Each structure stands twice: as structure tokens, then as C-alpha cells.
Short mmCIF file of C-alpha atoms in Angstrom, two decimals:
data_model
loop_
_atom_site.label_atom_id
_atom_site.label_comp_id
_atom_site.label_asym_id
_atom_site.label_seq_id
_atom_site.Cartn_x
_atom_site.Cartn_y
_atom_site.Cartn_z
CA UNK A 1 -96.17 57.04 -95.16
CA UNK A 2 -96.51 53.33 -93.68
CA UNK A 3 -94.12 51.59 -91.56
CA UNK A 4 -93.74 48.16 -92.51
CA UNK A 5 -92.56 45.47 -90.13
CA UNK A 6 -91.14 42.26 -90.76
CA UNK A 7 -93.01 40.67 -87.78
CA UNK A 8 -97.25 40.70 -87.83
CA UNK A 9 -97.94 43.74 -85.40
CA UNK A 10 -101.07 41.28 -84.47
CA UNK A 11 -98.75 38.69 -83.47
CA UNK A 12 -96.17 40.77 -81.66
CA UNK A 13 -98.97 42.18 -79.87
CA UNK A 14 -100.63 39.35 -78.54
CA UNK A 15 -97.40 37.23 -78.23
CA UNK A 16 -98.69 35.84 -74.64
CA UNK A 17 -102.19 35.35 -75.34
CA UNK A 18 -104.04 31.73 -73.87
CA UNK A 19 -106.94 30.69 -75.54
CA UNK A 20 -109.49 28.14 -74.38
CA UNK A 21 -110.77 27.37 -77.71
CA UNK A 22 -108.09 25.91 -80.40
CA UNK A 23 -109.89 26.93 -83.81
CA UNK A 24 -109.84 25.39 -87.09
CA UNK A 25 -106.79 27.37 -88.94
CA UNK A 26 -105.32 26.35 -92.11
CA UNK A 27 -103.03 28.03 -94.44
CA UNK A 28 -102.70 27.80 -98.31
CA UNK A 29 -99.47 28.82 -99.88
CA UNK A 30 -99.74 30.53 -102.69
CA UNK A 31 -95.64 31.07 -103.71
CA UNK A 32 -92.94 32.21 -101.57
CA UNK A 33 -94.39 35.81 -100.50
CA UNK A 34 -98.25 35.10 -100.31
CA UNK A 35 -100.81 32.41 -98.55
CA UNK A 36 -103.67 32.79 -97.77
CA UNK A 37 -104.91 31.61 -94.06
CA UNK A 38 -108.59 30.40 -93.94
CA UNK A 39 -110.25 30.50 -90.12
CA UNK A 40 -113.16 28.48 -89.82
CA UNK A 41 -115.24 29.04 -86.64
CA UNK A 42 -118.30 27.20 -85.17
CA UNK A 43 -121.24 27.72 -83.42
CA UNK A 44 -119.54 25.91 -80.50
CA UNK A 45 -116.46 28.33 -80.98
CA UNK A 46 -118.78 31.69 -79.78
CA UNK A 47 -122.49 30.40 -78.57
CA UNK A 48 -121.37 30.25 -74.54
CA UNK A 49 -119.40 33.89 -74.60
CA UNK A 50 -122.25 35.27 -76.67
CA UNK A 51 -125.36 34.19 -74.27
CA UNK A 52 -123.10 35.13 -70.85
CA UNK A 53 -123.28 38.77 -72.42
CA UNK A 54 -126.58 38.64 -73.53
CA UNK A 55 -127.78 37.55 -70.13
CA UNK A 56 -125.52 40.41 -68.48
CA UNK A 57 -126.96 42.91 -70.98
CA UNK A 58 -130.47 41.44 -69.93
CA UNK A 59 -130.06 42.29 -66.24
CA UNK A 60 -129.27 45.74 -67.13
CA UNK A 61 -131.36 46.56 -69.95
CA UNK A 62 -133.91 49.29 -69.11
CA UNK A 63 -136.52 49.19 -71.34
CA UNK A 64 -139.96 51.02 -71.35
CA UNK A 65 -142.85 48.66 -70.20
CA UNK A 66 -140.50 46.07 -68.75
CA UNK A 67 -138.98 45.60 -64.79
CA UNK A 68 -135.31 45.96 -65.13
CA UNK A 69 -133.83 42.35 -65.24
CA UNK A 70 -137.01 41.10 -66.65
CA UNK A 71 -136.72 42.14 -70.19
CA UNK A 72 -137.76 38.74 -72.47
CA UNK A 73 -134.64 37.06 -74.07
CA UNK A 74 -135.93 37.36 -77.52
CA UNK A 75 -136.61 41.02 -77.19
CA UNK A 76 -132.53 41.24 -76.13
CA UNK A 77 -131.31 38.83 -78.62
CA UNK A 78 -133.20 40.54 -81.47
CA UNK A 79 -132.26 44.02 -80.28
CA UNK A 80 -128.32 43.20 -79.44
CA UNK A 81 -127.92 39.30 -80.57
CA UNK A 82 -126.19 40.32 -84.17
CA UNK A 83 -124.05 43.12 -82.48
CA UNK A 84 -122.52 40.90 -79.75
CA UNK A 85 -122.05 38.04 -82.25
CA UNK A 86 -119.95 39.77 -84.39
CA UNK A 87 -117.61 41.20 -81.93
CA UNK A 88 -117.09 38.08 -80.25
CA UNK A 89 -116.58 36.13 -83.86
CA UNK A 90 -114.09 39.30 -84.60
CA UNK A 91 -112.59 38.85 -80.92
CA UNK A 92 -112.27 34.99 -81.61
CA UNK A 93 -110.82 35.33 -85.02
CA UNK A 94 -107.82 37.60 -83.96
CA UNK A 95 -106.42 36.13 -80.92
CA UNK A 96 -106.54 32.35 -82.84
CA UNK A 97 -104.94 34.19 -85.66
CA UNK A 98 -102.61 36.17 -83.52
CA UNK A 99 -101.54 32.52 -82.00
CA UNK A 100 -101.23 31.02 -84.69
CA UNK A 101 -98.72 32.82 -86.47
CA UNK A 102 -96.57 33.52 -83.64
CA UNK A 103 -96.90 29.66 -82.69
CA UNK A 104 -96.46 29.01 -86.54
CA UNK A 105 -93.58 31.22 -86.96
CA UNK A 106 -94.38 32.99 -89.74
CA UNK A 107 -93.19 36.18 -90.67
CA UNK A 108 -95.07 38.78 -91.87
CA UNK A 109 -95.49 41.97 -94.19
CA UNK A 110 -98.05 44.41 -92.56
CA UNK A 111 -101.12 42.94 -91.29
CA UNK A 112 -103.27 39.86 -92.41
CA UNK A 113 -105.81 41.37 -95.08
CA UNK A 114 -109.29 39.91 -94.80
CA UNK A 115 -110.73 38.65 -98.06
CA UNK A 116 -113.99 40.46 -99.14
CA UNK A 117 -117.08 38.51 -99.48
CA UNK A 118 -120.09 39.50 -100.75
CA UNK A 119 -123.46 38.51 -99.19
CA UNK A 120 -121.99 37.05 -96.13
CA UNK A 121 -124.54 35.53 -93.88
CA UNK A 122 -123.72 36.65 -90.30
CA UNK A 123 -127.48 34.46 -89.80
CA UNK A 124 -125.49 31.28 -90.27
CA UNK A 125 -124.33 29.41 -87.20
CA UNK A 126 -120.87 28.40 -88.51
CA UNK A 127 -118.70 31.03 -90.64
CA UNK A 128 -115.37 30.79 -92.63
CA UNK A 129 -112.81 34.02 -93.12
CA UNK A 130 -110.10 34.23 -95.21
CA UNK A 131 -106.97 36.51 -95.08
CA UNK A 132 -104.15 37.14 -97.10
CA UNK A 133 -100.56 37.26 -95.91
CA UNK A 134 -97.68 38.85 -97.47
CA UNK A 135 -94.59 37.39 -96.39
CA UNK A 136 -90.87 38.25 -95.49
CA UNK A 137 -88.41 37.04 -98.08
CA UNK A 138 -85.65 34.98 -97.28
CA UNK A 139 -82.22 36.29 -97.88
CA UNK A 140 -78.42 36.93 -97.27
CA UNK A 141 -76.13 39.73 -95.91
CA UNK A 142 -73.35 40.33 -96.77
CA UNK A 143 -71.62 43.03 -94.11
CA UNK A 144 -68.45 43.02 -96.08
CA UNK A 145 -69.11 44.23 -100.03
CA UNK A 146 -66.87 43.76 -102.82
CA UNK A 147 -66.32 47.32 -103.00
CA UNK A 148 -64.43 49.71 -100.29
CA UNK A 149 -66.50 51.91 -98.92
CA UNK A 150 -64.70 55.38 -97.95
CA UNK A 151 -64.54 55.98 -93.80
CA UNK A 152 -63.78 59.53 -94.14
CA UNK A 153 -61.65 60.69 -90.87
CA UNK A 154 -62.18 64.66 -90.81
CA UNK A 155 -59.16 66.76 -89.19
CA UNK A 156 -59.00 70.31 -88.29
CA UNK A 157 -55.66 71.90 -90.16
CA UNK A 158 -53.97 75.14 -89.21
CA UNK A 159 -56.06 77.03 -91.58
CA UNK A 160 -59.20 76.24 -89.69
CA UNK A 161 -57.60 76.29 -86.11
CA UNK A 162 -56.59 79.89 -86.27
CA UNK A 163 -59.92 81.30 -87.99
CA UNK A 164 -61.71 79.64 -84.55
CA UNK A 165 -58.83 81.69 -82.54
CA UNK A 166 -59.47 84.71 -84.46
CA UNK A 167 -63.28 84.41 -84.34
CA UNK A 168 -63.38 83.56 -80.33
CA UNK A 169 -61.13 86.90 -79.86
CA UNK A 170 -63.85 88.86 -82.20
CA UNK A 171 -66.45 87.60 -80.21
CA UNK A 172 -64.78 88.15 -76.72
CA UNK A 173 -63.29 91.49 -77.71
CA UNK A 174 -64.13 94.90 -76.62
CA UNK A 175 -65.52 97.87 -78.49
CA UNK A 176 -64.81 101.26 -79.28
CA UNK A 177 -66.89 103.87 -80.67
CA UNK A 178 -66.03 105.91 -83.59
CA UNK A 179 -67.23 109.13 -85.80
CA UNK A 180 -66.03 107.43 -89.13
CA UNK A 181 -65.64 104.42 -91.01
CA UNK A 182 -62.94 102.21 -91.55
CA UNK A 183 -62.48 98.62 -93.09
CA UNK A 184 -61.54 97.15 -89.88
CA UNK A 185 -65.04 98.75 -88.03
CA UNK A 186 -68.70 97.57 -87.22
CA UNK A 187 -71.47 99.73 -88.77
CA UNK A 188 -74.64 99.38 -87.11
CA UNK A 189 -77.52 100.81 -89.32
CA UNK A 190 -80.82 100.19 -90.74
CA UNK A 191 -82.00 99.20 -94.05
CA UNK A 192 -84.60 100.30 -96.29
CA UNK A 193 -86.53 99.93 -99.65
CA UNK A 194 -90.23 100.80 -99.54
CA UNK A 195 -91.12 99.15 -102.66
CA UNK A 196 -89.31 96.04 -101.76
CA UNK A 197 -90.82 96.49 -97.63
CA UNK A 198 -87.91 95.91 -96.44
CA UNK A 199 -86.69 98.26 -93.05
CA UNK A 200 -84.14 96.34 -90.99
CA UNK A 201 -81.57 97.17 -88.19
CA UNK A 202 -78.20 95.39 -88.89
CA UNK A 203 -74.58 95.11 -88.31
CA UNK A 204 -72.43 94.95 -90.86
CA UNK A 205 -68.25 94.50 -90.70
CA UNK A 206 -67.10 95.93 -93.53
CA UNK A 207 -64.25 93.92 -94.16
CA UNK A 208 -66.73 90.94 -94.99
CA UNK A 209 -68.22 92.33 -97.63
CA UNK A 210 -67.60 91.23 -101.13
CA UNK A 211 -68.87 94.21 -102.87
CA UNK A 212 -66.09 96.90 -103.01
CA UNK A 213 -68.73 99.43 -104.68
CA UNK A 214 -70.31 98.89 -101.03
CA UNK A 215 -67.31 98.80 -99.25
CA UNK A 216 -65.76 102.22 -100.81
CA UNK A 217 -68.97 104.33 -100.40
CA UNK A 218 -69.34 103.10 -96.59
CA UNK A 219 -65.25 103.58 -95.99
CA UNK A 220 -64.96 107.85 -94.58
CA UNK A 221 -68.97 107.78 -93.89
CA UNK A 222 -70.18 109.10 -90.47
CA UNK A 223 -72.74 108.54 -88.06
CA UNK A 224 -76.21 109.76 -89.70
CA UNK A 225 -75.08 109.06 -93.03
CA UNK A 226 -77.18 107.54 -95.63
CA UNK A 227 -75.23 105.78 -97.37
CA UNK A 228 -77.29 104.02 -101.08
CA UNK A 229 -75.88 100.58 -101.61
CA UNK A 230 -76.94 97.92 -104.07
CA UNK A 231 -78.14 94.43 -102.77
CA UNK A 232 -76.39 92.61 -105.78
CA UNK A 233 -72.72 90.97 -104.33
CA UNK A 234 -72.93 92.52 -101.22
CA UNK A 235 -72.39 89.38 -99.69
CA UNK A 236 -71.03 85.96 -100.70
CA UNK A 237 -73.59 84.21 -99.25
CA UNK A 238 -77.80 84.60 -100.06
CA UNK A 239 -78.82 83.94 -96.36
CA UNK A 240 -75.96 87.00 -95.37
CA UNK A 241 -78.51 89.49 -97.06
CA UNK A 242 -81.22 87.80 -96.27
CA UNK A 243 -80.45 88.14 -92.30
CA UNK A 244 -79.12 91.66 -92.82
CA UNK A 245 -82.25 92.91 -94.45
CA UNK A 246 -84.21 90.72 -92.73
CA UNK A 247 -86.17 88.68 -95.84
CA UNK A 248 -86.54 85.31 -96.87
CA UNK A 249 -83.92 83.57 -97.94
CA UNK A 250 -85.50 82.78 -101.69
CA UNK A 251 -86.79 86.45 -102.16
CA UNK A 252 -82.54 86.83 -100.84
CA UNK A 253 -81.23 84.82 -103.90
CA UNK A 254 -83.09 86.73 -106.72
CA UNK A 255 -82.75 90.30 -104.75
CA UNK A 256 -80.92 92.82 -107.06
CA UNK A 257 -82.17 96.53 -106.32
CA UNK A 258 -80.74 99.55 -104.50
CA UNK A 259 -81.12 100.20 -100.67
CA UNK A 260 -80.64 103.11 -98.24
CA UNK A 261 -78.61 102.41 -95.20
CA UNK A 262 -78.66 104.77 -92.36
CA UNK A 263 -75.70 104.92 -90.09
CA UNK A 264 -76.53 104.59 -86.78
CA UNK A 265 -73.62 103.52 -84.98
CA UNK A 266 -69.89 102.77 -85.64
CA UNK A 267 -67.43 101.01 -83.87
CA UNK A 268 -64.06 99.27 -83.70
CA UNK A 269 -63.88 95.99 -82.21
CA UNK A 270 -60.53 95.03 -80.23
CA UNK A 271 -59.46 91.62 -80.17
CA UNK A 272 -59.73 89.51 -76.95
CA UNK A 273 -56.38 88.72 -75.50
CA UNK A 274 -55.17 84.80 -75.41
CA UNK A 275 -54.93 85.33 -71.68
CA UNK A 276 -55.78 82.90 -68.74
CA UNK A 277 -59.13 84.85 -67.57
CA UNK A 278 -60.46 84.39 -71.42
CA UNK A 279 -59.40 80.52 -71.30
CA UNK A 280 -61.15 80.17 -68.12
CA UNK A 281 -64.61 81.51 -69.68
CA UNK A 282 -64.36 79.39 -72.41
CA UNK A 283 -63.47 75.96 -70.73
CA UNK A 284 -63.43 76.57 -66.75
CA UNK A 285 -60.47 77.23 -64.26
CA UNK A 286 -57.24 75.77 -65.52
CA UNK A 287 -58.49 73.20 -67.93
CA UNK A 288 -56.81 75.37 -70.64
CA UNK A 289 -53.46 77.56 -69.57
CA UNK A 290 -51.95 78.40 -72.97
CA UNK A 291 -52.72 79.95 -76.73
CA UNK A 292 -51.01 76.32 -77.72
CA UNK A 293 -53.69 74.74 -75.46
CA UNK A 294 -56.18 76.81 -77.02
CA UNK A 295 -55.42 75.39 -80.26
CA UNK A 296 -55.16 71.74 -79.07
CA UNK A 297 -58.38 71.76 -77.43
CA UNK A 298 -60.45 73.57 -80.42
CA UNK A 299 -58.73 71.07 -82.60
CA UNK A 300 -59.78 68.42 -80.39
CA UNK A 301 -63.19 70.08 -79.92
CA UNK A 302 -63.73 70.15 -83.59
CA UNK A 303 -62.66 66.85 -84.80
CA UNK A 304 -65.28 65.04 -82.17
CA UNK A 305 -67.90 67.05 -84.03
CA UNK A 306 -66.78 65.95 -87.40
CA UNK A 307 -66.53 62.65 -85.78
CA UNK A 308 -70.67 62.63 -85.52
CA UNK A 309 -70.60 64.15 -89.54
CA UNK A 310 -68.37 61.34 -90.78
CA UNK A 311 -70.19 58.29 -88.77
CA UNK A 312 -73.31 59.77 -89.95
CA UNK A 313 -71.83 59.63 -93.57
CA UNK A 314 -71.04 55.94 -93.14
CA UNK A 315 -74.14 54.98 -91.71
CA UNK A 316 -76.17 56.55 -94.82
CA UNK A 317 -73.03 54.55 -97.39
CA UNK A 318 -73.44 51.57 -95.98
CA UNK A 319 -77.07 51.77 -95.91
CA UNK A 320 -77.33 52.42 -99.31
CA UNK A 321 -75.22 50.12 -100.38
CA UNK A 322 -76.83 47.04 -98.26
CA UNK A 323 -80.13 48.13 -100.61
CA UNK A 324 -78.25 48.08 -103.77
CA UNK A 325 -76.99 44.57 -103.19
CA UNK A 326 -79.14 42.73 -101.21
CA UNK A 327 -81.08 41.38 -104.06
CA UNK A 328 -84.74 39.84 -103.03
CA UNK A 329 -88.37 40.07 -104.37
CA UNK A 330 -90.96 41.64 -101.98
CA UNK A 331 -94.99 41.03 -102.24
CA UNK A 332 -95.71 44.23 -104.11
CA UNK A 333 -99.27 43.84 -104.87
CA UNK A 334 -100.24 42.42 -100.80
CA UNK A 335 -98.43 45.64 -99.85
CA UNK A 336 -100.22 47.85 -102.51
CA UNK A 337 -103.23 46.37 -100.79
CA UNK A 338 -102.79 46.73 -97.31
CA UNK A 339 -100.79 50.31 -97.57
CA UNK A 340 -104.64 51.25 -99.93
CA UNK A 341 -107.01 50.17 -96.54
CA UNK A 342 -104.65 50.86 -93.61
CA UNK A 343 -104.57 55.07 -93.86
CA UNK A 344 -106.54 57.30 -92.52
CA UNK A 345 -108.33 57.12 -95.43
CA UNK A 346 -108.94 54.67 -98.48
CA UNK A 347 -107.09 55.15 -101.33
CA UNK A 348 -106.96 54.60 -105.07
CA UNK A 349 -105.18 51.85 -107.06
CA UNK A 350 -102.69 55.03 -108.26
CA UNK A 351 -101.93 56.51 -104.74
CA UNK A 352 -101.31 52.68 -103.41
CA UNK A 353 -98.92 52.52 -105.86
CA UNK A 354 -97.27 55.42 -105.75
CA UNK A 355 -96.79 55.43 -101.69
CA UNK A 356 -95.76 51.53 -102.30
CA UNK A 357 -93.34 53.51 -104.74
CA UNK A 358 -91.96 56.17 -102.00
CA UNK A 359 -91.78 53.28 -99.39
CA UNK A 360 -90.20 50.36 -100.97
CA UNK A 361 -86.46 51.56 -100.32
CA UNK A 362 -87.41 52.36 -96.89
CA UNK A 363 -89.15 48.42 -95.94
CA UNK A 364 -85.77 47.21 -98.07
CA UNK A 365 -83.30 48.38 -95.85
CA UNK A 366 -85.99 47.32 -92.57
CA UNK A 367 -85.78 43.92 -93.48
CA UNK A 368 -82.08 44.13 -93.88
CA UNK A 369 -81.18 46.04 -90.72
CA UNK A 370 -83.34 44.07 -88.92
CA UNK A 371 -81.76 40.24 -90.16
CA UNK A 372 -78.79 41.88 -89.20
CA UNK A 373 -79.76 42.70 -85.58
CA UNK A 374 -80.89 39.68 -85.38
CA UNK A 375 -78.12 37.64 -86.74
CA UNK A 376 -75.41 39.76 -84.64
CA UNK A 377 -77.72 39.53 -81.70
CA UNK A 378 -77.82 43.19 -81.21
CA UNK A 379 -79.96 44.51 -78.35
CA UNK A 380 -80.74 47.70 -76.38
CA UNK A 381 -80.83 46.67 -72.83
CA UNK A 382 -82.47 49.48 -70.03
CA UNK A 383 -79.03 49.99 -68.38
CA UNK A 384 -77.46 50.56 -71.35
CA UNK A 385 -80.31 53.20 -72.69
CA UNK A 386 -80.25 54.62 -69.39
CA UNK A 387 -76.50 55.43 -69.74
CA UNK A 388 -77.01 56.67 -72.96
CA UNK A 389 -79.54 58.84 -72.11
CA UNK A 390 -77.39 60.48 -69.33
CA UNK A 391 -74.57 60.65 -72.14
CA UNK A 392 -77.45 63.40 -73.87
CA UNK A 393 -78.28 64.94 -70.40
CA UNK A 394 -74.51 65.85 -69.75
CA UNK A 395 -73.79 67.53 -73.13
CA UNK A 396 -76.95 69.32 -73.06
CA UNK A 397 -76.22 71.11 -69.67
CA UNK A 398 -72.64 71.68 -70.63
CA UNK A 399 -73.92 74.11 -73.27
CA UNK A 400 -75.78 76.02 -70.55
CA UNK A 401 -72.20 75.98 -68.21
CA UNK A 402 -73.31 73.18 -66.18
CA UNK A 403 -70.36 70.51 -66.68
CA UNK A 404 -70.27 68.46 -63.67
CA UNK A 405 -74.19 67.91 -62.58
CA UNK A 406 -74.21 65.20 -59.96
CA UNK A 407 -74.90 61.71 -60.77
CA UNK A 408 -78.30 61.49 -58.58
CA UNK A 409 -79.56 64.18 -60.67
CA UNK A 410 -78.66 63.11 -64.06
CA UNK A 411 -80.38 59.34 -62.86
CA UNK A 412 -83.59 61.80 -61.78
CA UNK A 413 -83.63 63.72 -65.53
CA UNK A 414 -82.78 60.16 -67.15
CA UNK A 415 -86.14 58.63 -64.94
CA UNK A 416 -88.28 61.34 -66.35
CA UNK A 417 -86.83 61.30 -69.94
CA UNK A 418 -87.36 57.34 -69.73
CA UNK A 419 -90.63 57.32 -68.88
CA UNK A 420 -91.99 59.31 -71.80
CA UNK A 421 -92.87 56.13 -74.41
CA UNK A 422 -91.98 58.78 -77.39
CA UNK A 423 -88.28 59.42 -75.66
CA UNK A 424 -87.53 55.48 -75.11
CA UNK A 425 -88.37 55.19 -78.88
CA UNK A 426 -86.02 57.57 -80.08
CA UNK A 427 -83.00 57.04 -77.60
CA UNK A 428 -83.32 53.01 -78.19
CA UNK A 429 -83.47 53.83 -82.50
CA UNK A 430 -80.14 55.73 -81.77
CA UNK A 431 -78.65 53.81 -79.58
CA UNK A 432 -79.38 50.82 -81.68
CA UNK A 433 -77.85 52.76 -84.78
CA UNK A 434 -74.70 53.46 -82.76
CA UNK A 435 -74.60 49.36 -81.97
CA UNK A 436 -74.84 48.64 -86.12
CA UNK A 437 -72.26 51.36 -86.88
CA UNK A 438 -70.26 50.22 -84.66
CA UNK A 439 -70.31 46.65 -85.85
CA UNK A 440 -70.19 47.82 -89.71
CA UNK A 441 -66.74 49.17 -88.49
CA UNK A 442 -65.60 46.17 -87.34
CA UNK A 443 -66.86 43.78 -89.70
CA UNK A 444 -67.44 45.90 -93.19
CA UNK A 445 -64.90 46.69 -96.23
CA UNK A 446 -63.91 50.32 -95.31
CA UNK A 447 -60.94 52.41 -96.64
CA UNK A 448 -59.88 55.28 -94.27
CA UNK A 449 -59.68 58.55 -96.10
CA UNK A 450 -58.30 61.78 -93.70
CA UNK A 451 -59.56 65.15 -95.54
CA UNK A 452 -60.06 68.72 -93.97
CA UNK A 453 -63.68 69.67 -92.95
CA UNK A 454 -63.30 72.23 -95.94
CA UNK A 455 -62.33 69.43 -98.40
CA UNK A 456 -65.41 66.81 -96.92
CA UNK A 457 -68.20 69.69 -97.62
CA UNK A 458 -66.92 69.70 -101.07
CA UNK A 459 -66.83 65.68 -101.55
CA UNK A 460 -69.92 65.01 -99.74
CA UNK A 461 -72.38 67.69 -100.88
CA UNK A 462 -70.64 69.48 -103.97
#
């Protein structure tokens, strides 16, 4: 899909371009959106560029029958004369055109479009070209709308706090091996169904399942036992049976046929103790010394995630509703155009449209976002991306244990990250985002709302 820009890629590219020749440029407005710039160049314009390179490609032309450097002129300007003329005209037509809307000031849509002309004479000596523009609207933001829009603050209740405790003494705890099943064991075993294919080692706790058909035939079994169980509500969630029997999720959420499960291994898993060694493996020496620091920290822990959840929320509400009330027209048929020539390939009047279609919200709110970096003189300086950067480096090594890497080698990660084009791009669009969120938060109609993670889920995505 295209990326529109509000500034002429040609003119932010050759911003600092000097010409020698000033060239006849004049534009014709058409209404607000379009004109139509006409560049009219002269045999004066091109003639000296176009014989230096002849003459260069004459003392290295190597051409049967003649000494090299002594091929005729004519010969030269009849074999390469049209070739180098147009490139040079082309050459000569873009930087003037490049100048002149930077020096002009214009803003626009895409790229100029050349108008198509049939029979043009590339034997004349002076030429005219046409292009059309399409151009940036004018309009206002608004950062504060009529309307509130929700800030939702995300806190981790009890509820939540001691289903983390419970799950990190699950995961830390030891186990025991057993000849028979209870509810509060482990079953390791393997699943099968030839007609289905399906033959897949997995661990199940019974006490998670949701069928009780399931969970009574498993409850007394032993090691070796094949137990038959049906696929239908044995768990509450599709991608539970789809990782237990190790299928897609989709061929998960239609599955409803009988299984074998061979026991293969039972045990009892005993709870990790609160104790200091346990809080030292989660968070290092001493940083937690108590079950009530446990719980702080998790809850602290957890509430900076939902933090990232919530912002993320109000980024994508404000953004939506900066396109539903920012109110301007855009040049729909120039873009139709240029979006139909500037693919990899051409494309027809109906897939113009229809990718015009799937891009129009997105060039909406890139207009907006950027008259409002603009207008609140937002910018992404190298120190700051270079901190921010770091910021990434230093959570990413944390999850592999590494909390406190030294400064010289977070600047020696950050150098390398920075100098990958691809990296800068991404880092400065969040960075950037982080800047406008931040300034929506200050300046934009917002109503606090404080809900548990449980109760956003349910708000947010149903």
C-alpha cells in the first residue's frame, strides 16, 4: 500500500540542490488541491552538458574501422545523441522542479505526475512538460474535542495479585511422583486419533479442566493407563486443545471426536515457599524480603505493563477521533493517479480506486499528525533517540538476568543499533509517538477511568 507524504519526496530530496541554469517554470492553479506546473526548457538549457558528454563518449568509443578517439562526431551523435539528450532534459527537468517547489513552498501529495503527450518530438530543439500536482489541504486541529475521551488507568486488585503468587509458586515448586491420579496432580501422556493424525505428548493438570466426564475417568487412573476422553469441553479455551494435541488452532475450535490418552507419567507438584532464596531468583539479592513485598512489586510490575496497554489505547482513541473530526477534502482523483503508475506494477482504474479506498484513512491522519508536529514543534533529536534506544537495550537484557549492563556497553549496542537506517526509522516513529501521546495528555479532553485488567479486556475488545 502507498505511503503518502505531505511534502514532495522530490523536493525533500534535493532540498540543497544549486543549479546554474534558472528554467522557465510556471504553475497554473487549477482549485485548491490541483495545478498543474508547465517546465519549458531550451536548447540553451541542455546543448553545452549534452556535447561535453558526447565528446567524452567520443574519446572512448571503440568502434570497428575507427582509431579510438577518432570516431566522426556524426557517427557518435547519431548512435548516442537522442540517448544523452533525454537524460540530461530528464536530469534538467527534476532538479529545476525539485527547486522550485521547495523554493516555492508548496506542499505536496505524492509526486508531480507528468502529463502524457502523444507524438512528442524529442527532434525539436526546445521542449515543454507538464505535471500535475496534488496538493495538501489547509486545515485546523483541534487537540481538545468536544467529547471526553476515556484515559483508562488499569490496576492490579487482590484477585489478580494472588493468582501471580500462586502461579510463581506452581512454577517454582517441586515435584513428586505418583502411581495414581488425583485432582491436585500433573499427568504427562500422549494423545492420539489416527483418523484425525493427531499423536501428541502433553501435560495436563487436572484441576484445569472443564470437562468433569474427563476429569472423573482420569481421577484413580495409573501409569500405563489408556484412558478415552472426548475433545469436546475439555478445555475452556480452543488454543488449550489445540497446544495439548498439538493442531491448529481453527481445526481446535471445530474439534469434537474421541481420543486415547496414554499415561505416561504422574506427578504432584508442591508449591514453592514465599521464602527469601525464591525472592532472590525472581528479582536479585534483597530487592524483595517479604510475601507483602512480593505482592507490592508484582502489583507494581503489572500495572507498568498495563501502563503500555492503556497509552496504546489512547493513542489509537485519539487517533481516530482526530480523523472523524478533522473535516477537509483531499485530491482523490491526482492520488488515484499517481497510487495507478507508482507500484511495482500498473494498475487498473478499479484497483487505483480501491487501494485509494484502503489508504485514505491512513494519508488522513498523516496530514494531521504531521500539522501537529509541526505546530507543537515536536522533534526527535540523536541524543534523545540514543537514550531511548538504551531505554530498549536495558529491558531487553533484564529478561535474560542481565539488569545492570554498564553504561559503555549499552552506548556500544546503542552505536550498532543506530547505525542500521531500518532501526533509526523505527526507534525515531516511536519515540516520536511517545512525544504526541505525551502532549495529547497534556493538552486533550480526557476523563480518567481506573478498571481491573479483567474489566479493560472486556471494555476494550468484548
Amino acid at each position: 500500500m502507498p505511503r503518502f507524504t505531505k511534502c514532495s519526496t522530490f523536493a525533500a530530496h534535493f532540498i540543497d540542490v544549486k543549479l546554474d541554469i534558472e528554467m522557465n517554470i510556471t504553475k497554473e492553479q487549477i482549485n485548491e488541491l490541483n495545478a498543474v506546473v508547465k517546465v519549458a526548457v531550451t536548447k540553451d538549457d541542455y546543448q553545452d552538458k549534452v556535447e561535453t558528454i558526447l565528446k567524452d563518449y567520443r574519446k572512448k568509443a571503440d568502434i570497428p574501422g575507427f582509431r579510438k578517439g577518432q570516431v566522426p562526431m556524426g557517427l557518435i551523435k547519431k548512435q548516442y545523441g537522442k540517448a544523452v539528450l533525454v537524460e540530461e532534459v530528464n536530469k534538467l527537468i527534476q532538479d529545476n522542479l525539485n527547486k522550485y517547489l521547495t523554493e516555492e513552498k508548496l506542499d505536496v501529495l505524492g509526486n508531480p505526475l507528468p502529463k502524457q503527450r502523444d507524438n512528442f518530438n524529442w527532434d525539436a530543439e526546445d521542449f515543454e512538460f507538464e505535471f500535475e500536482l496534488g496538493l495538501a489541504p489547509s486545515f485546523e486541529v483541534d487537540l481538545k474535542s468536544k467529547k471526553a475521551i476515556t484515559q483508562y488507568k488499569i490496576v492490579a486488585d487482590d484477585k489478580m495479585i494472588n493468582e501471580q503468587v500462586e502461579r510463581i509458586q506452581k512454577q517454582y515448586g517441586t515435584l513428586t511422583n505418583k502411581t495414581e491420579v488425583t485432582k491436585k496432580d500433573e499427568v504427562v501422556g500422549v494423545f492420539k486419533n489416527e483418523e484425525e493424525e493427531i499423536e501428541n505428548k502433553a501435560t495436563l493438570e487436572i484441576s484445569t479442566l472443564k470437562s468433569k466426564k474427563a476429569t472423573d475417568a482420569l481421577v484413580g487412573a495409573k501409569v500405563g493407563d489408556v484412558i478415552t476422553i472426548s475433545t469436546k469441553g475439555l478445555f475452556g479455551e480452543d488454543q488449550e486443545l489445540a497446544a495439548a494435541l498439538g493442531i491448529q488452532a481453527d481445526k481446535a475450535e471445530k474439534l469434537a471426536v474421541d481420543v486415547s490418552f496414554t499415561i505416561e507419567e504422574i506427578n504432584e507438584r508442591e508449591p514453592a515457599k514465599l521464602d527469601q532464596e525464591l525472592f532472590d531468583k525472581l528479582f536479585g539479592k534483597d530487592v524483595v524480603t517479604s510475601e507483602d513485598g512480593l505482592k507490592t512489586k508484582i502489583k507494581e510490575d503489572s500495572e507498568q505493563q498495563f501502563t503500555q496497554q492503556a497509552d496504546q489505547k489512547l493513542l489509537n482513541d485519539i487517533t481516530e477521533n482526530f480523523i472523524d473530526t478533522t473535516k477537509f477534502e483531499l485530491p482523490a482523483d491526482f492520488l488515484k493517479k499517481w497510487i495507478q503508475v507508482t507500484g511495482e506494477k500498473v494498475l487498473t482504474d478499479d484497483e487505483a480506486t480501491t487501494e485509494y479506498e484502503k489508504s485514505e484513512k491512513g494519508l488522513r491522519y498523516q496530514l494531521i499528525e504531521g500539522k501537529i508536529i509541526t505546530e507543537n514543534n515536536l522533534q526527535v533529536q540523536f541524543d534523545e533517540l540514543k537514550e531511548f534506544s538504551k531505554g530498549f537495550i536495558k529491558t531487553q537484557m533484564a529478561q535474560f538476568g542481565q539488569l545492570n549492563p554498564a553504561e559503555e556497553e549499552l552506548d556500544n549496542i546503542a552505536a550498532r543499533v543506530l547505525s542500521n537506517q531500518d532501526e533509526v526509522k523505527r526507534l525515531s516513529e516511536q519515540l516520536m509517538s511517545q512525544k504526541l501521546l505525551t502532549l495529547y495528555k497534556e493538552k486533550a479532553n480526557l476523563k480518567t477511568k481506573e478498571v481491573t485488567y479483567e474489566n479493560f479486556v472486556k471494555e476494550v475488545y468484548g
